[in-house]
Amino acid sequence: MRKLVGSNTGLGLALVSAFAFGSSGVAAKPLIDAGLDPLHVVWLRVAGAALVMLPLVWRHRDLLIRKPALLAGFGLLAVAGVQAFYFAALSRIPVGVALLVEYLAPALVLGWVRFVQRRQVTRAAALGAVLAAGGLACVVEVWTGLGFDAVGILLALCAAFCQVGYFVLSDQGGDGEDAPDPLGVIAYALVIGVLVLTVIARPWTMDWAVLAGDARMDGTAVPAGLLIGWIVLIATVLAYVTGVVSVRRLSPQVAGVVACLEAVIATALAWVLLGEHLSAPQIAGGAVVLAGALIAQSSTPKAPSGPVAGGPDSGAAGTAPRDRVPEDAVAGNRLSEGVTAT
C-alpha cells in the first residue's frame, strides 16, 4: 500500500514537473517579443533560480572538490547551452516546434552510443530514432522547402545536441557509491551557468525598462515581472525540484513517458495562450517525434547479453538507474527547456 501511495505521489510530481517545464517557452516568448534579447531572458531565468537554490550550493559545497568536471559540464551544457539555444530558437520559430526539435535528443544519444561508444543498439531504439527524424520532417514541413526559419531550426537542434551532452554526463557521473546528490548538481549547474551567461549575455546592456512594463500574450497585456517570476519560480525551481523527487519514486520508464508530455503541454499552451496554431501534418509529426523519443528512452533488449543501448543498463540512452544524477524526467528539459531544460 505504501509503495502504491509513493508511486501515485511520484506520478503527480512528475506531471507537475512536465507542466512547469512545458510552460517556460510560453512565458518567455512574450518577453522576447517585447524587446528582451533571448540571452537576457535566459540570464534572468538562470540567475533567479540560482539565487533561490543558493542554500543548496552551500550544503553541497564538497561537490566542488569531488566532481568539478561534472559540475562544469552540467553548467555549460544543461544550463547555459540548452537554455540559450532553446530561447534563441523561440525568437524565430513557434514554441511547440522548438521543443519538438529538441526532443530529438534521445534519438541522438543512440547515435553517440552506437558510433562513438561502439555499443549495440536495440532494434526498437533504432526504430525510435527513425520515427523521431521522420516526425521532425513533418513538423518543419520539409516538402514546402523548410517552411520555418532555417536558423531557428538549427538553434533548436543545437539545444538538442547540448541535451545529448546532458545525457552522456548523467551516464558518466551519476553512478557508483560516490554519486552526487541530484539537487546539489542542479544548484551548482545553475551557478556555473549564470557565471558563463553573464559573460555571454552581458546583462548590463539589457533594456531593464521592459521588465517594468507589459508584454503581449496573444493580444492580452501581461506584466513582464509576472512572466519572469513564473519562469524562475515555476518553470525552473519547481520544475527541477519536483522532477528530481518524482524520479526517486517512479521507474525510469514511467518517468520517461511523463517527461514526453512536456512537449505536448508546451504545444497546447502555445496554442491556447499565444495563438500558435499548428497544421494537421505538424500535429501528426509531433506525435511521431514523441513516440520515437519514448521508444528510444524506454525500449529494452530481448536478451541481456551485456550493456545494450536502450536497455536497462544503458544510462546514456535515457534509462539510467533510479538514483542517477538528473534522470530521464529531468533531462527532458530540462534545464530543458528543457532542461531539459527547457
Coordinates of C-alpha atoms in Angstrom, one line a residue:
M1 CA 0.0 0.0 0.0
R2 CA 2.8 2.4 0.9
K3 CA 4.6 1.6 -2.4
L4 CA 1.4 2.4 -4.3
V5 CA 1.0 5.7 -2.5
G6 CA 4.6 6.6 -3.2
S7 CA 4.1 5.8 -6.9
N8 CA 1.0 7.9 -7.1
T9 CA 2.8 10.8 -5.4
G10 CA 5.7 10.4 -7.8
L11 CA 3.4 10.4 -10.8
G12 CA 1.7 13.6 -9.5
L13 CA 5.0 15.3 -9.0
A14 CA 6.2 14.2 -12.5
L15 CA 3.1 15.7 -14.0
V16 CA 3.7 19.0 -12.1
S17 CA 7.3 19.0 -13.4
A18 CA 6.2 18.4 -17.0
F19 CA 3.7 21.2 -16.8
A20 CA 6.2 23.6 -15.2
F21 CA 8.9 22.8 -17.8
G22 CA 6.4 23.0 -20.6
S23 CA 5.3 26.5 -19.6
S24 CA 8.7 28.1 -19.9
G25 CA 8.6 28.8 -23.6
V26 CA 5.1 30.2 -23.4
A27 CA 6.1 32.7 -20.7
A28 CA 9.4 33.6 -22.3
K29 CA 8.3 34.3 -25.9
P30 CA 6.1 37.4 -25.0
L31 CA 9.2 38.8 -23.2
I32 CA 11.3 38.3 -26.3
D33 CA 8.6 39.8 -28.5
A34 CA 8.5 42.8 -26.1
G35 CA 12.1 43.6 -26.8
L36 CA 14.3 41.5 -24.5
D37 CA 17.1 39.6 -26.1
P38 CA 16.7 35.8 -25.7
L39 CA 20.0 35.6 -23.9
H40 CA 18.8 38.2 -21.4
V41 CA 15.7 36.1 -20.7
V42 CA 17.9 33.1 -20.2
W43 CA 20.2 35.0 -17.8
L44 CA 17.2 36.3 -15.8
R45 CA 15.8 32.7 -15.6
V46 CA 19.1 31.1 -14.5
A47 CA 20.2 33.9 -12.2
G48 CA 16.9 34.0 -10.4
A49 CA 16.8 30.2 -10.0
A50 CA 20.4 30.1 -8.8
L51 CA 19.6 32.7 -6.2
V52 CA 16.7 30.7 -4.9
M53 CA 18.7 27.5 -4.8
L54 CA 21.8 29.1 -3.3
P55 CA 21.3 27.3 0.1
L56 CA 21.8 24.0 -1.7
V57 CA 25.1 25.3 -3.1
W58 CA 26.5 25.8 0.5
R59 CA 25.0 22.5 1.7
H60 CA 26.7 20.5 -1.1
R61 CA 29.9 22.6 -1.2
D62 CA 32.0 19.4 -1.2
L63 CA 30.9 18.8 -4.8
L64 CA 33.4 21.4 -6.0
I65 CA 36.2 19.1 -4.9
R66 CA 34.6 15.7 -5.6
K67 CA 33.0 16.4 -9.0
P68 CA 34.4 19.6 -10.6
A69 CA 34.3 18.4 -14.2
L70 CA 30.8 17.1 -13.8
L71 CA 29.5 20.4 -12.4
A72 CA 31.3 22.3 -15.2
G73 CA 29.8 20.1 -17.8
F74 CA 26.3 20.4 -16.5
G75 CA 26.6 24.2 -16.1
L76 CA 27.9 24.7 -19.7
L77 CA 25.6 22.2 -21.5
A78 CA 22.5 21.5 -19.4
V79 CA 22.1 25.2 -18.2
A80 CA 23.9 27.6 -20.5
G81 CA 23.8 25.6 -23.7
V82 CA 20.3 24.1 -23.7
Q83 CA 18.6 27.3 -22.4
A84 CA 20.5 29.8 -24.6
F85 CA 19.9 27.8 -27.8
Y86 CA 16.3 27.0 -27.0
F87 CA 15.3 30.6 -26.1
A88 CA 17.2 31.8 -29.2
A89 CA 15.1 29.4 -31.3
L90 CA 11.9 30.8 -29.7
S91 CA 12.7 34.2 -31.2
R92 CA 12.4 32.7 -34.7
I93 CA 10.1 29.6 -34.6
P94 CA 7.0 28.6 -32.6
V95 CA 7.3 27.2 -29.1
G96 CA 6.0 23.8 -30.0
V97 CA 8.2 23.3 -32.9
A98 CA 11.3 24.4 -31.0
L99 CA 10.6 21.9 -28.2
L100 CA 9.8 19.1 -30.6
V101 CA 13.1 19.6 -32.4
E102 CA 14.8 19.5 -29.0
Y103 CA 13.1 16.2 -28.4
L104 CA 15.4 14.6 -31.0
A105 CA 17.9 14.4 -28.1
P106 CA 17.0 10.8 -27.0
A107 CA 17.4 9.6 -30.6
L108 CA 20.7 11.5 -31.0
V109 CA 22.0 9.9 -27.8
L110 CA 21.6 6.5 -29.5
G111 CA 23.9 7.7 -32.3
W112 CA 26.5 8.6 -29.7
V113 CA 26.2 5.2 -28.1
R114 CA 26.4 3.3 -31.4
F115 CA 29.0 5.2 -33.3
V116 CA 31.2 6.8 -30.6
Q117 CA 31.0 4.3 -27.8
R118 CA 30.5 1.4 -30.3
R119 CA 27.9 -0.3 -28.2
Q120 CA 25.0 -2.3 -29.5
V121 CA 21.6 -0.5 -30.0
T122 CA 18.3 -2.4 -29.8
R123 CA 16.1 -2.5 -32.9
A124 CA 13.3 -0.8 -31.1
A125 CA 15.6 2.0 -30.0
A126 CA 16.8 2.4 -33.6
L127 CA 13.2 2.5 -34.8
G128 CA 12.5 5.2 -32.2
A129 CA 15.3 7.3 -33.7
V130 CA 14.0 6.8 -37.3
L131 CA 10.5 7.8 -36.2
A132 CA 11.7 10.9 -34.4
A133 CA 13.6 12.0 -37.5
G134 CA 10.6 11.3 -39.8
G135 CA 8.3 13.1 -37.4
L136 CA 10.6 16.1 -37.4
A137 CA 10.4 16.3 -41.2
C138 CA 6.6 16.7 -40.8
V139 CA 6.9 19.3 -38.1
V140 CA 9.1 21.5 -40.2
E141 CA 7.2 20.7 -43.4
V142 CA 10.2 19.8 -45.5
W143 CA 8.0 19.4 -48.5
T144 CA 7.5 23.2 -48.5
G145 CA 11.2 23.9 -48.8
L146 CA 11.6 24.2 -45.0
G147 CA 8.6 26.4 -44.1
F148 CA 10.2 27.5 -40.8
D149 CA 13.2 29.7 -40.3
A150 CA 16.2 27.5 -41.0
V151 CA 18.3 29.4 -38.4
G152 CA 15.6 28.8 -35.8
I153 CA 15.6 25.1 -36.6
L154 CA 19.4 25.0 -36.4
L155 CA 19.3 26.7 -33.0
A156 CA 16.8 24.2 -31.7
L157 CA 19.0 21.3 -33.0
C158 CA 21.9 22.9 -31.1
A159 CA 19.8 22.7 -27.9
A160 CA 19.1 19.1 -28.7
F161 CA 22.9 18.4 -29.0
C162 CA 23.5 20.1 -25.7
Q163 CA 20.9 17.9 -24.2
V164 CA 22.8 14.9 -25.6
G165 CA 25.8 16.1 -23.5
Y166 CA 23.4 16.2 -20.6
F167 CA 22.5 12.5 -21.0
V168 CA 26.1 11.5 -21.5
L169 CA 27.3 13.3 -18.4
S170 CA 24.4 11.7 -16.5
D171 CA 25.7 8.3 -17.5
Q172 CA 29.3 9.0 -16.6
G173 CA 28.8 10.9 -13.4
G174 CA 25.7 9.6 -11.8
D175 CA 26.5 6.0 -10.8
G176 CA 28.7 4.4 -8.1
E177 CA 28.9 4.9 -4.4
D178 CA 30.3 8.4 -4.9
A179 CA 27.3 9.6 -6.9
P180 CA 26.4 13.2 -6.0
D181 CA 23.0 14.4 -4.9
P182 CA 21.0 15.5 -7.9
L183 CA 19.7 18.7 -6.2
G184 CA 23.3 19.7 -5.4
V185 CA 24.3 19.1 -9.0
I186 CA 21.4 21.2 -10.3
A187 CA 22.2 24.1 -7.8
Y188 CA 25.8 24.2 -8.9
A189 CA 24.9 23.9 -12.6
L190 CA 22.7 27.0 -12.2
V191 CA 25.5 29.0 -10.5
I192 CA 28.1 27.9 -13.1
G193 CA 25.6 28.6 -15.9
V194 CA 24.8 32.1 -14.7
L195 CA 28.6 32.9 -14.5
V196 CA 29.0 31.8 -18.1
L197 CA 25.9 33.5 -19.3
T198 CA 26.8 36.8 -17.6
V199 CA 29.9 37.0 -19.8
I200 CA 27.9 36.0 -22.9
A201 CA 24.6 37.8 -22.3
R202 CA 26.1 41.0 -20.7
P203 CA 23.0 41.7 -18.7
W204 CA 24.2 45.3 -18.0
T205 CA 23.2 46.0 -21.6
M206 CA 19.6 44.8 -21.0
D207 CA 16.7 47.1 -21.5
W208 CA 15.5 46.9 -17.9
A209 CA 12.6 49.1 -18.7
V210 CA 10.9 46.2 -20.4
L211 CA 10.6 44.4 -17.0
A212 CA 8.6 47.3 -15.6
G213 CA 6.1 47.2 -18.4
D214 CA 3.7 44.8 -20.0
A215 CA 4.2 42.0 -22.6
R216 CA 1.6 40.9 -25.1
M217 CA 0.3 37.3 -24.8
D218 CA -1.8 36.9 -27.9
G219 CA -3.0 40.4 -27.6
T220 CA -3.5 40.4 -23.8
A221 CA -1.3 42.6 -21.7
V222 CA 0.6 40.7 -19.0
P223 CA 3.1 42.3 -16.5
A224 CA 6.6 41.4 -17.6
G225 CA 7.6 40.9 -14.0
L226 CA 4.9 38.3 -13.5
L227 CA 6.3 36.4 -16.5
I228 CA 9.8 36.5 -15.2
G229 CA 8.6 35.3 -11.8
W230 CA 6.8 32.4 -13.4
I231 CA 9.9 31.4 -15.4
V232 CA 12.1 31.5 -12.4
L233 CA 9.9 30.0 -9.6
I234 CA 7.6 27.7 -11.6
A235 CA 9.3 26.8 -14.9
T236 CA 12.8 26.3 -13.3
V237 CA 12.9 25.9 -9.5
L238 CA 9.6 24.0 -9.1
A239 CA 10.2 22.1 -12.3
Y240 CA 13.6 20.8 -11.3
V241 CA 12.8 20.0 -7.7
T242 CA 9.5 18.1 -8.5
G243 CA 11.3 16.3 -11.3
V244 CA 14.2 15.1 -9.2
V245 CA 11.8 14.0 -6.4
S246 CA 9.5 12.2 -8.8
V247 CA 12.1 10.0 -10.4
R248 CA 13.1 8.8 -6.9
R249 CA 9.5 7.4 -6.7
L250 CA 9.0 6.1 -10.2
S251 CA 10.7 3.7 -12.5
P252 CA 12.8 5.3 -15.3
Q253 CA 10.3 4.0 -18.0
V254 CA 7.3 5.7 -16.3
A255 CA 9.4 8.9 -15.7
G256 CA 10.3 8.9 -19.4
V257 CA 6.7 8.6 -20.5
V258 CA 5.7 11.6 -18.3
A259 CA 8.6 13.6 -19.5
C260 CA 7.4 13.3 -23.1
L261 CA 4.3 15.1 -22.1
E262 CA 6.3 18.3 -21.7
A263 CA 6.3 18.8 -25.5
V264 CA 2.6 18.2 -25.6
I265 CA 1.9 20.6 -22.8
A266 CA 4.1 23.3 -24.3
T267 CA 2.4 23.0 -27.7
A268 CA -1.1 23.1 -26.2
L269 CA -0.2 26.1 -24.0
A270 CA 1.3 27.9 -27.0
W271 CA -1.9 27.2 -29.0
V272 CA -4.2 28.5 -26.3
L273 CA -2.1 31.4 -24.9
L274 CA -0.1 32.5 -27.8
G275 CA -2.3 31.6 -30.7
E276 CA 0.4 29.5 -32.4
H277 CA -1.7 27.0 -34.3
L278 CA -0.1 24.1 -36.0
S279 CA -1.3 22.3 -39.1
A280 CA -2.6 18.8 -39.1
P281 CA 0.6 17.4 -40.6
Q282 CA 2.7 19.2 -38.0
I283 CA 0.5 17.8 -35.2
A284 CA 0.8 14.3 -36.6
G285 CA 4.6 14.8 -37.0
G286 CA 4.8 16.0 -33.4
A287 CA 3.1 12.8 -32.2
V288 CA 5.6 10.8 -34.2
V289 CA 8.5 12.7 -32.7
L290 CA 7.2 12.0 -29.2
A291 CA 6.5 8.3 -30.0
G292 CA 10.1 8.0 -31.3
A293 CA 11.5 9.7 -28.2
L294 CA 9.5 7.5 -26.0
I295 CA 10.6 4.3 -27.8
A296 CA 14.3 5.5 -27.8
Q297 CA 14.1 6.1 -24.0
S298 CA 12.2 3.1 -22.8
S299 CA 13.0 0.2 -25.2
T300 CA 14.6 -2.9 -23.6
P301 CA 16.6 -5.7 -25.2
K302 CA 15.2 -9.1 -25.7
A303 CA 18.2 -10.8 -24.2
P304 CA 20.5 -9.4 -21.6
S305 CA 23.7 -10.2 -23.4
G306 CA 25.6 -7.2 -22.0
P307 CA 25.2 -3.5 -21.9
V308 CA 22.8 -2.5 -24.7
A309 CA 21.8 1.0 -25.6
G310 CA 18.1 1.4 -25.0
G311 CA 18.3 -1.4 -22.3
P312 CA 18.0 -1.3 -18.6
D313 CA 21.8 -1.0 -18.1
S314 CA 22.2 1.9 -20.5
G315 CA 22.0 5.2 -18.7
A316 CA 23.2 7.2 -21.8
A317 CA 20.1 6.1 -23.6
G318 CA 17.8 7.6 -21.0
T319 CA 17.1 4.6 -18.8
A320 CA 19.6 5.1 -16.0
P321 CA 19.2 3.5 -12.6
R322 CA 16.8 5.4 -10.4
D323 CA 19.4 7.4 -8.4
R324 CA 21.5 8.7 -11.4
V325 CA 22.0 12.4 -11.4
P326 CA 19.4 14.2 -13.5
E327 CA 17.3 11.2 -14.6
D328 CA 15.0 11.0 -17.6
A329 CA 12.2 13.2 -16.3
V330 CA 14.6 16.0 -15.5
A331 CA 16.6 15.5 -18.7
G332 CA 13.6 16.4 -20.9
N333 CA 14.4 19.9 -20.2
R334 CA 15.3 20.0 -18.9
L335 CA 17.3 22.5 -17.6
S336 CA 15.0 21.9 -20.9
E337 CA 13.9 23.6 -21.9
G338 CA 14.4 21.8 -21.5
V339 CA 16.4 21.2 -19.4
T340 CA 15.9 19.7 -20.3
A341 CA 15.8 22.5 -19.7
T342 CA 13.5 23.9 -21.5

